[in-house]
């Protein structure tokens, strides 16, 4: 079983602050992590490998420091890592990203299963997985919260929907996007992490020329959508702190709720 | 498009070899030659003193889309019942269509859909594109992608909106890749750019810390998924009744590639905090399952739901499908009670759409008070039961 896991390095958004004077995100000092859903994708791949054998490749597109995400993946037990990095990959929307990842998968040219996290915590789009599946003309199962059966030839998975879940089967190769309910992630092995930071670690770095793509097909140039403006959401609130003892405050609150026809 | 070297001008100096990030230029017989590794990035162009490197690479231009007309809405149905996001899409669709002076259409796929036509028309669909086939009974990615992509190619709509539900977020990206168009996820605001008529698509990013406005200038239809529970439903029947366009469909199981073996309903999934008018949420200050019961009593009295912060979920006081905030659900009730919640940005981001926020916390410095309409500095174990009691008396 040859599995490819797509991982993204993201800023830990739980740590993000907004600069009050500019309204911009403060990224300095924010730790970069493997996107949480992608950790579950790695775990799923490891469990499948433990059952069926084979190997796991982790692919990450990002700036050169995203190699840390790949090293960490190797620490979990992923066999090989590929970092897709190039100036011209920068600013990619999901269309350009799925194309770039698709070319990398075509270059590897040997896989049974691709596993992605459901969505990344920085963009929250959940689009790259299905777009990659379409690029590769393979079936997709999204929101995977359980794997009922997997063999070299097919997979049966539980797909989370609003009213419960569906049990979906398809032949391989296929692409899954997984949610955190799927599994509990393990800790990386310290010795493997050290090995992963070694110069001879099985990590390759591919640029646009290695993928055989043109600069205008990738990154910002290869994107259909553009961010034209950003702003920090603000909401006007009354901000009234009620005073007095508990009885007084509760009475006052009820009066205000009644005045606004809320109860 | 390509980049090439005029060998008559090339001095063989090798400057271009040095600047090329891809090792795509080599000196062969004293002349620079471009090999197959060239990505046409153009870095070499300015490096050449002899101006021997030429290109026909041009600036990206916006194609002429004047033949693209109409706002389309994907009508999502399960078991013959339309998802309420469909009506919300028709609501915003009416506003966009009016602004553009174009027609609003719905696309509905299924095996039995007769009963769905009237409600779609009642909420503003002027045209209804219908595809009926046994294979379309339950949503499956490739079946729906195939049928909708054919409709879009034939009728060339300008805008295509899909609900950001589990179905929509499975379908929309697959469809966008097949159609070769851009897609914006999970929009919370849509409007028309008065200058160029492009769809302005606004969505939260970085866990709600930032709002981004995105346009899709280079491809049509302009596709977006829209967050459920955000847009207003608007009744609005077209005077001529809806025009029905029925499309014949041929689909084989082989091309669909996936099979639904079973559909399992789970009661717990029915908690839809999105639709709750009142939500009482507990955080660390709740302290125990017992503490949570006090919140539940208030919720019952107000006909609301209880929710929890990440901490409350991790402690097991509240189940995971009731988690509110960045990693849980985003909610917009009329009335939101934050009880014993300090108000980390992740939590605040998930509740900012609430009409009124009431914060109850012992710590007067808790950031939750910054986003509250009314704050009570006090112990929730005392204040919440008192509030419940006084409400009962009224």
XYZ file of C-alpha atoms in Angstrom:
657
model
C 0.000 0.000 0.000
C 1.576 3.250 -1.144
C 0.091 6.239 0.655
C 0.688 9.939 0.105
C -0.201 12.360 2.889
C -0.643 16.035 2.053
C 0.392 18.270 4.914
C 0.424 22.026 5.390
C 2.466 24.093 7.760
C 0.251 26.724 9.363
C 0.611 29.420 11.997
C -0.907 28.301 15.271
C -4.039 30.437 14.958
C -4.844 29.960 18.623
C -1.841 32.241 19.235
C -2.623 34.872 16.631
C -3.072 38.466 17.756
C -4.123 41.512 15.836
C -2.002 44.646 15.914
C -4.515 47.182 17.251
C -2.907 50.125 15.441
C -2.728 48.588 11.957
C -5.370 45.872 12.131
C -2.852 43.415 10.656
C -2.081 39.934 11.883
C 1.006 39.742 14.039
C 2.841 36.727 12.705
C 6.159 37.266 14.425
C 6.778 34.861 17.242
C 3.854 32.688 16.223
C 4.783 29.045 16.204
C 4.339 27.127 12.954
C 2.705 23.741 13.330
C 1.498 20.891 11.166
C -2.138 21.685 10.476
C -4.166 19.796 13.130
C -6.376 17.851 10.683
C -3.239 16.818 8.761
C -1.861 15.154 11.897
C -4.898 12.908 11.797
C -4.173 12.232 8.119
C -0.636 11.147 9.066
C -2.000 8.937 11.855
C -4.474 7.318 9.450
C -1.660 6.574 6.999
C 0.484 5.068 9.770
C -2.335 2.796 10.924
C -2.965 1.637 7.355
C 0.722 0.930 6.869
C 0.816 -1.049 10.112
C -2.015 -3.178 8.761
C -1.105 -3.562 5.099
C 2.584 -2.713 4.856
C 3.937 -0.414 2.140
C 5.265 3.085 2.571
C 4.152 6.649 3.227
C 5.260 9.842 1.508
C 4.422 13.230 3.007
C 4.159 16.179 0.605
C 4.171 19.751 1.809
C 4.054 22.900 -0.292
C 5.385 26.015 1.369
C 8.379 28.208 2.050
C 11.730 26.567 2.822
C 11.065 26.523 6.575
C 8.106 24.204 5.923
C 10.737 21.459 5.873
C 10.184 21.405 9.646
C 6.693 20.042 9.066
C 8.143 17.248 6.946
C 10.809 16.443 9.529
C 8.092 16.174 12.150
C 6.091 13.861 9.864
C 9.170 11.637 9.555
C 9.340 11.636 13.349
C 5.895 10.042 13.408
C 7.071 7.284 11.077
C 6.464 8.649 7.582
C 9.060 7.106 5.232
C 9.817 9.932 2.818
C 9.142 13.628 2.562
C 8.897 15.985 -0.383
C 8.933 19.742 0.057
C 7.496 21.714 -2.846
C 9.075 25.090 -2.585
C 9.666 27.835 -5.094
C 9.257 31.593 -5.147
C 6.711 31.235 -7.910
C 4.478 28.933 -5.815
C 3.776 31.830 -3.440
C 0.312 33.354 -3.285
C -1.432 30.296 -4.718
C -5.181 29.924 -4.333
C -6.681 26.440 -4.049
C -6.829 26.070 -7.838
C -3.092 26.676 -8.250
C -2.287 24.649 -5.130
C -4.229 21.599 -6.278
C -2.485 21.812 -9.657
C 0.969 21.990 -8.078
C 0.252 19.109 -5.701
C -1.258 17.162 -8.589
C 1.931 17.524 -10.624
C 3.950 16.262 -7.670
C 1.678 13.209 -7.359
C 2.043 12.571 -11.108
C 5.801 12.746 -10.741
C 5.700 10.166 -7.913
C 3.419 8.141 -10.175
C 2.904 5.289 -7.718
C 0.189 5.545 -5.099
C -2.914 3.759 -3.868
C -4.254 6.320 -1.453
C -3.944 10.064 -0.830
C -4.943 11.367 2.585
C -5.466 15.040 3.388
C -6.766 16.819 6.463
C -10.323 18.088 6.051
C -9.240 21.713 6.178
C -6.412 23.971 7.281
C -6.851 26.285 10.236
C -5.426 29.322 8.423
C -7.528 29.239 5.276
C -10.390 26.929 6.333
C -11.301 26.288 2.690
C -11.429 22.450 2.589
C -11.048 22.795 -1.190
C -7.615 21.477 -2.080
C -8.430 17.804 -1.371
C -11.439 17.515 -3.705
C -9.741 19.689 -6.344
C -6.710 17.392 -6.270
C -8.938 14.308 -6.578
C -10.589 15.835 -9.642
C -7.224 16.760 -11.143
C -6.115 13.128 -10.758
C -9.506 11.722 -11.876
C -9.820 9.574 -8.757
C -12.767 9.190 -6.358
C -12.875 11.211 -3.148
C -14.403 10.636 0.251
C -14.481 13.796 2.382
C -15.202 14.267 6.115
C -13.915 10.746 6.839
C -14.483 9.935 10.510
C -13.893 6.193 10.337
C -12.335 3.574 8.081
C -14.386 0.379 8.176
C -12.414 -1.660 5.727
C -9.306 -1.189 3.642
C -7.542 -3.577 1.300
C -5.076 -3.126 -1.559
C -8.040 -2.735 -3.893
C -10.770 -0.817 -2.080
C -11.825 1.247 0.899
C -15.033 1.552 2.893
C -15.202 4.685 5.017
C -17.633 6.528 7.257
C -18.322 10.017 5.958
C -19.637 12.534 8.460
C -22.775 14.406 7.339
C -25.022 16.801 9.241
C -27.614 14.132 10.075
C -25.238 11.305 10.972
C -22.888 9.529 8.634
C -22.772 7.671 5.318
C -20.832 4.498 4.686
C -19.148 4.936 1.321
C -17.140 2.419 -0.642
C -14.852 2.933 -3.617
C -11.944 1.345 -5.439
C -8.356 2.533 -5.100
C -6.611 4.774 -5.868
C -8.753 7.274 -3.990
C -8.388 10.466 -1.984
C -9.674 10.931 1.563
C -10.033 14.090 3.595
C -10.211 13.265 7.283
C -11.690 14.912 10.374
C -10.237 14.810 13.865
C -12.802 12.276 15.130
C -11.076 9.671 12.936
C -8.276 8.775 15.323
C -6.089 9.801 18.215
C -2.689 11.001 17.074
C 0.486 9.504 18.538
C 3.633 11.289 19.680
C 6.637 11.420 17.381
C 9.613 9.230 18.271
C 12.526 11.279 19.515
C 15.198 9.269 17.694
C 13.262 9.459 14.440
C 12.898 13.218 14.850
C 16.661 13.516 15.256
C 17.210 11.331 12.180
C 14.750 13.495 10.249
C 16.882 16.566 10.880
C 19.974 14.781 9.582
C 21.328 15.857 6.179
C 20.814 12.350 4.821
C 17.157 12.235 5.888
C 14.907 11.026 3.045
C 13.599 14.468 2.200
C 13.605 15.841 -1.332
C 13.030 19.419 -2.375
C 11.263 20.040 -5.661
C 10.815 23.364 -7.436
C 8.764 24.426 -10.450
C 11.302 23.033 -12.917
C 11.362 19.674 -11.116
C 7.578 19.512 -11.513
C 7.772 20.604 -15.151
C 5.362 23.480 -14.607
C 5.478 27.018 -15.949
C 5.629 30.009 -13.630
C 2.316 31.364 -14.948
C 0.522 28.117 -14.023
C 1.330 28.256 -10.306
C 1.289 30.630 -7.356
C -0.410 33.991 -7.606
C -0.100 34.047 -11.412
C -1.747 30.671 -11.750
C -4.629 31.573 -9.441
C -8.145 32.500 -10.471
C -9.071 34.189 -7.228
C -7.392 37.163 -5.586
C -7.725 38.669 -2.163
C -8.430 42.348 -2.793
C -8.802 43.554 0.778
C -8.714 42.356 4.354
C -10.050 43.836 7.536
C -10.381 42.963 11.188
C -13.974 42.299 12.133
C -15.292 44.641 14.776
C -18.659 44.536 16.404
C -20.196 47.398 18.271
C -21.344 46.229 21.652
C -22.950 48.114 24.486
C -20.241 46.993 26.866
C -22.333 47.803 29.915
C -21.141 46.216 33.150
C -24.028 45.923 35.560
C -23.486 46.978 39.162
C -24.712 46.153 42.640
C -25.205 42.826 44.373
C -26.273 39.681 42.543
C -29.991 40.407 43.083
C -29.622 43.917 41.661
C -27.543 42.804 38.662
C -29.918 39.991 37.730
C -32.921 42.332 38.034
C -31.209 44.915 35.856
C -30.303 42.310 33.277
C -33.881 41.040 33.115
C -35.151 44.599 32.682
C -32.770 45.098 29.751
C -33.750 41.793 28.172
C -37.395 42.731 28.470
C -36.849 46.214 27.053
C -35.280 44.603 24.007
C -38.014 41.947 23.753
C -35.531 39.151 24.279
C -37.465 37.199 26.872
C 4.171 31.480 -24.556
C 7.874 30.937 -24.224
C 11.295 32.487 -23.669
C 14.083 32.111 -26.221
C 17.568 33.402 -26.973
C 18.571 35.207 -30.136
C 21.939 33.586 -30.674
C 23.249 36.332 -32.997
C 23.101 38.709 -30.026
C 24.366 36.316 -27.338
C 27.902 37.036 -26.132
C 28.071 33.855 -24.088
C 28.801 35.874 -20.929
C 26.816 33.471 -18.753
C 25.002 36.117 -16.665
C 21.696 34.408 -17.392
C 23.092 31.038 -16.297
C 23.903 32.519 -12.899
C 20.507 34.118 -12.264
C 18.350 31.208 -13.404
C 16.902 29.511 -10.295
C 16.214 26.291 -12.181
C 19.495 25.498 -13.978
C 17.508 25.946 -17.152
C 20.158 27.925 -19.087
C 23.427 26.356 -20.200
C 26.279 27.590 -22.346
C 26.632 25.276 -25.305
C 29.330 26.189 -27.890
C 29.738 29.712 -26.402
C 26.022 30.462 -26.681
C 23.365 30.379 -23.972
C 20.697 27.755 -24.543
C 17.438 27.260 -22.653
C 16.617 23.676 -21.707
C 13.364 21.920 -20.768
C 13.664 22.987 -17.103
C 12.631 26.550 -18.032
C 9.522 27.661 -16.155
C 9.261 30.968 -18.048
C 9.638 32.847 -14.787
C 11.443 35.639 -16.654
C 14.253 36.208 -14.160
C 16.870 35.957 -16.960
C 15.295 38.676 -19.107
C 16.779 41.609 -17.237
C 20.125 39.883 -16.654
C 21.111 40.025 -20.329
C 23.191 43.067 -21.263
C 22.898 42.226 -24.970
C 19.094 42.013 -24.803
C 19.406 38.631 -26.483
C 16.723 36.957 -24.375
C 13.261 37.425 -25.814
C 9.806 36.492 -24.653
C 6.214 36.596 -25.754
C 4.983 36.134 -22.186
C 2.308 38.762 -21.646
C 0.528 40.156 -18.628
C -2.479 38.181 -17.544
C -5.603 39.756 -19.026
C -9.233 39.506 -18.007
C -11.183 37.617 -20.692
C -14.441 38.957 -22.113
C -17.258 37.421 -20.099
C -20.124 39.491 -21.499
C -21.954 36.321 -22.610
C -22.077 35.055 -19.011
C -25.493 35.809 -17.536
C -27.530 34.736 -14.579
C -27.177 33.866 -10.922
C -27.467 30.151 -10.198
C -28.125 28.479 -6.898
C -27.575 24.796 -6.175
C -30.708 23.476 -4.441
C -29.428 20.919 -1.962
C -31.872 18.190 -1.032
C -31.668 15.075 1.068
C -34.533 12.562 1.100
C -36.654 14.995 -0.886
C -36.287 17.812 1.642
C -34.508 20.999 0.683
C -31.728 22.108 2.989
C -32.586 25.507 4.446
C -29.355 26.962 3.090
C -30.977 26.666 -0.350
C -33.500 29.350 0.615
C -30.740 31.495 2.052
C -28.828 31.198 -1.239
C -31.975 32.189 -3.119
C -32.303 35.158 -0.744
C -28.848 36.565 -1.471
C -29.235 35.402 -5.077
C -32.288 37.660 -5.490
C -30.286 40.670 -4.326
C -27.331 39.893 -6.597
C -29.542 39.165 -9.604
C -31.396 42.437 -9.122
C -28.149 44.387 -8.842
C -26.869 42.796 -12.069
C -30.259 42.893 -13.779
C -29.941 39.180 -14.488
C -32.164 36.184 -13.761
C -32.053 33.950 -10.703
C -32.126 30.217 -11.308
C -32.025 27.102 -9.159
C -30.576 23.727 -10.131
C -32.124 20.699 -8.513
C -30.995 17.096 -8.941
C -32.627 13.949 -7.629
C -34.919 11.040 -8.408
C -38.219 12.507 -7.185
C -38.263 16.258 -7.007
C -41.808 17.360 -7.959
C -42.487 18.713 -4.495
C -39.382 20.885 -4.527
C -40.361 23.092 -7.467
C -42.972 25.270 -5.725
C -40.827 26.160 -2.706
C -37.924 27.135 -4.971
C -40.221 29.400 -6.983
C -41.731 30.865 -3.841
C -38.310 31.982 -2.670
C -37.402 33.679 -5.903
C -36.170 31.166 -8.496
C -37.232 32.380 -11.951
C -35.799 29.376 -13.780
C -35.432 25.887 -12.391
C -33.039 23.479 -14.048
C -34.064 19.939 -13.261
C -32.148 16.689 -13.665
C -33.891 13.466 -12.698
C -32.167 10.098 -12.554
C -32.191 7.178 -10.075
C -28.437 7.642 -9.589
C -29.042 11.199 -8.375
C -31.291 10.154 -5.486
C -28.521 10.502 -2.915
C -25.749 13.025 -3.323
C -22.593 11.502 -4.760
C -19.638 13.624 -5.754
C -18.974 12.578 -9.301
C -22.598 12.067 -10.339
C -23.531 15.590 -9.258
C -20.310 17.091 -10.620
C -20.922 15.511 -14.004
C -24.531 16.698 -14.333
C -23.979 20.232 -13.024
C -20.837 20.789 -15.090
C -22.760 19.905 -18.245
C -25.549 22.335 -17.330
C -23.067 25.111 -16.610
C -21.228 24.568 -19.888
C -24.485 24.678 -21.814
C -26.127 27.682 -20.130
C -23.046 29.708 -19.099
C -24.153 31.328 -15.836
C -22.261 34.286 -14.393
C -22.465 33.253 -10.729
C -22.934 29.856 -9.085
C -23.645 29.658 -5.352
C -23.532 26.485 -3.272
C -24.201 26.073 0.460
C -21.087 25.450 2.574
C -22.610 22.264 3.979
C -20.877 18.874 4.023
C -22.428 18.227 0.624
C -21.570 21.648 -0.777
C -17.985 21.567 0.426
C -17.547 18.161 -1.189
C -19.195 19.184 -4.450
C -18.070 22.767 -5.070
C -14.286 22.200 -5.232
C -14.670 19.103 -7.408
C -16.977 21.044 -9.732
C -14.716 24.094 -9.869
C -11.734 21.973 -10.894
C -13.806 20.242 -13.578
C -15.094 23.552 -14.934
C -11.664 25.163 -14.710
C -12.814 28.058 -12.548
C -11.904 29.661 -9.220
C -13.845 29.068 -6.024
C -14.162 30.936 -2.736
C -15.050 28.964 0.386
C -17.546 29.625 3.120
C -18.497 33.235 2.324
C -20.410 35.285 4.856
C -21.015 38.347 2.663
C -21.598 38.677 -1.065
C -22.076 41.845 -3.082
C -21.458 43.219 -6.560
C -18.513 45.477 -7.306
C -20.245 48.598 -8.684
C -17.359 49.333 -11.073
C -16.715 46.028 -12.859
C -19.752 43.989 -11.837
C -17.577 41.280 -10.272
C -18.847 39.307 -7.303
C -17.180 40.471 -4.093
C -16.835 37.449 -1.837
C -16.078 38.085 1.816
C -15.097 35.331 4.209
C -13.406 34.868 7.560
C -9.813 33.569 7.643
C -7.321 32.741 10.369
C -10.032 31.376 12.597
C -12.172 34.482 12.249
C -9.363 36.869 13.209
C -9.452 38.441 9.788
C -12.046 39.018 7.071
C -10.875 38.778 3.461
C -12.672 40.021 0.352
C -11.911 37.916 -2.693
C -12.738 38.314 -6.365
C -12.688 35.808 -9.141
C -11.716 38.010 -12.049
C -10.356 35.445 -14.492
C -12.977 32.726 -14.758
C -16.733 32.205 -14.988
C -18.991 31.247 -13.386
C -17.850 33.005 -10.227
C -18.259 30.184 -7.746
C -18.625 30.526 -4.003
C -19.827 28.385 -1.146
C -21.883 30.298 1.410
C -21.934 29.650 5.141
C -25.319 28.319 6.300
C -27.327 30.495 8.661
C -25.905 33.809 7.474
C -27.997 34.995 4.524
C -31.633 36.085 4.804
C -34.419 34.114 3.175
C -36.676 36.340 1.073
C -40.059 35.326 -0.294
C -40.480 36.564 -3.825
C -42.464 34.797 -6.497
C -41.741 35.561 -10.100
C -44.971 36.871 -11.726
C -44.812 34.411 -14.638
C -44.229 31.373 -12.445
C -40.986 29.489 -12.717
C -39.679 28.358 -16.073
C -38.787 24.679 -15.811
C -35.925 23.309 -17.864
C -35.731 19.551 -17.632
C -32.432 18.000 -18.681
C -32.019 14.378 -19.592
C -29.207 12.610 -17.841
C -27.125 9.581 -18.651
C -24.964 8.263 -15.847
C -23.290 4.939 -15.239
C -22.278 3.502 -11.873
C -18.802 2.924 -13.304
C -18.152 6.617 -13.897
C -19.572 7.631 -10.497
C -16.852 5.533 -8.810
C -18.302 5.632 -5.262
C -21.210 3.730 -3.731
C -23.231 4.635 -0.644
C -23.545 1.389 1.265
C -25.551 2.718 4.158
C -26.865 5.981 5.579
C -26.824 6.096 9.359
C -28.835 8.710 11.218
C -27.365 9.769 14.502
C -29.520 11.547 17.023
C -26.622 13.462 18.528
C -25.897 15.097 15.214
C -29.254 16.819 15.388
C -27.896 19.472 17.695
C -27.947 22.373 15.344
C -26.649 25.294 17.278
C -26.771 27.296 14.051
C -30.505 27.549 14.284
C -30.821 28.136 18.033
C -32.246 31.511 19.080
C -30.768 31.300 22.564
C -27.489 29.651 23.529
C -26.098 29.303 27.039
C -22.429 28.394 26.905
C -20.206 27.259 29.733
C -16.452 27.548 30.059
C -13.820 26.692 32.627
C -15.765 28.472 35.382
C -18.564 25.902 35.145
C -16.282 23.584 37.067
C -18.252 20.340 36.857
C -21.126 18.434 35.297
C -23.239 19.714 38.175
C -22.339 23.260 37.215
C -23.444 22.550 33.661
C -26.875 21.459 34.926
C -27.480 25.009 36.153
C -26.892 26.260 32.624
C -29.150 23.576 31.187
C -31.998 24.671 33.467
C -31.728 28.224 32.143
C -31.533 26.964 28.558
C -34.657 24.843 29.037
C -36.561 27.791 30.416
C -35.583 30.033 27.488
C -36.082 27.319 24.875
C -32.400 27.449 24.048
C -29.444 25.139 23.683
C -26.332 24.727 25.779
C -22.844 24.973 24.345
C -19.325 24.661 25.644
C -15.872 26.076 25.115
C -12.974 23.815 24.194
C -12.123 23.430 27.874
C -15.681 22.447 28.798
C -15.652 19.850 26.026
C -12.270 18.470 27.018
C -13.417 18.199 30.635
C -16.439 16.215 29.461
C -19.039 18.677 30.750
C -20.428 19.213 27.236
C -20.372 16.909 24.198
C -18.108 17.774 21.280
C -20.900 18.641 18.829
C -21.852 21.496 21.161
C -18.425 23.072 21.046
C -18.543 26.743 20.070
C -15.632 28.705 18.697
C -13.009 28.394 16.030
C -12.645 24.626 16.249
C -16.314 24.094 17.010
C -19.341 25.781 15.550
C -19.888 29.399 14.654
C -23.209 30.569 16.019
C -25.394 33.631 15.654
C -28.285 33.387 18.088
C -30.404 36.333 19.194
C -29.178 35.881 22.738
C -25.843 34.422 23.797
C -24.901 33.803 27.421
C -21.181 33.285 28.077
C -20.940 31.740 31.532
C -17.593 31.333 33.237
C -15.815 31.978 29.933
C -12.722 34.159 29.861
C -13.166 34.765 26.129
C -10.106 33.611 24.193
C -10.060 34.935 20.621
C -10.999 31.463 19.312
C -14.171 31.545 21.312
C -15.023 35.171 20.584
C -14.552 34.546 16.854
C -17.313 31.945 16.950
C -19.951 34.159 18.577
C -19.489 37.605 17.056
C -22.583 37.237 14.903
C -24.817 36.976 17.977
C -27.354 39.788 18.322
C -26.836 40.222 22.062
C -24.058 38.801 24.205
C -24.297 38.536 27.973
C -21.165 37.686 29.926
C -21.098 36.340 33.452
C -17.633 35.888 34.958
C -15.920 36.317 38.301
C -12.930 38.066 36.745
C -13.726 41.690 35.816
C -10.689 41.713 33.501
C -11.869 38.729 31.407
C -11.732 39.665 27.684
C -15.248 38.320 27.189
C -16.565 41.577 28.699
C -15.077 43.487 25.743
C -17.542 41.828 23.383
C -20.519 41.752 25.738
C -23.610 43.929 25.600
C -24.237 43.368 29.272
C -21.768 41.989 31.778
C -22.253 40.647 35.258
C -19.135 40.323 37.368
C -20.067 37.476 39.647
C -20.084 33.774 40.349
C -22.092 31.873 37.731
C -23.082 29.277 40.325
C -24.981 31.999 42.121
C -26.025 34.273 39.254
C -27.336 31.672 36.793
C -29.745 29.921 39.223
C -30.922 33.341 40.428
C -31.588 34.403 36.855
C -33.487 31.167 36.198
C -35.546 31.638 39.341
C -36.441 35.272 38.617
C -37.354 34.429 35.039
C -39.718 31.725 36.265
C -41.430 34.234 38.543
C -42.173 36.668 35.710
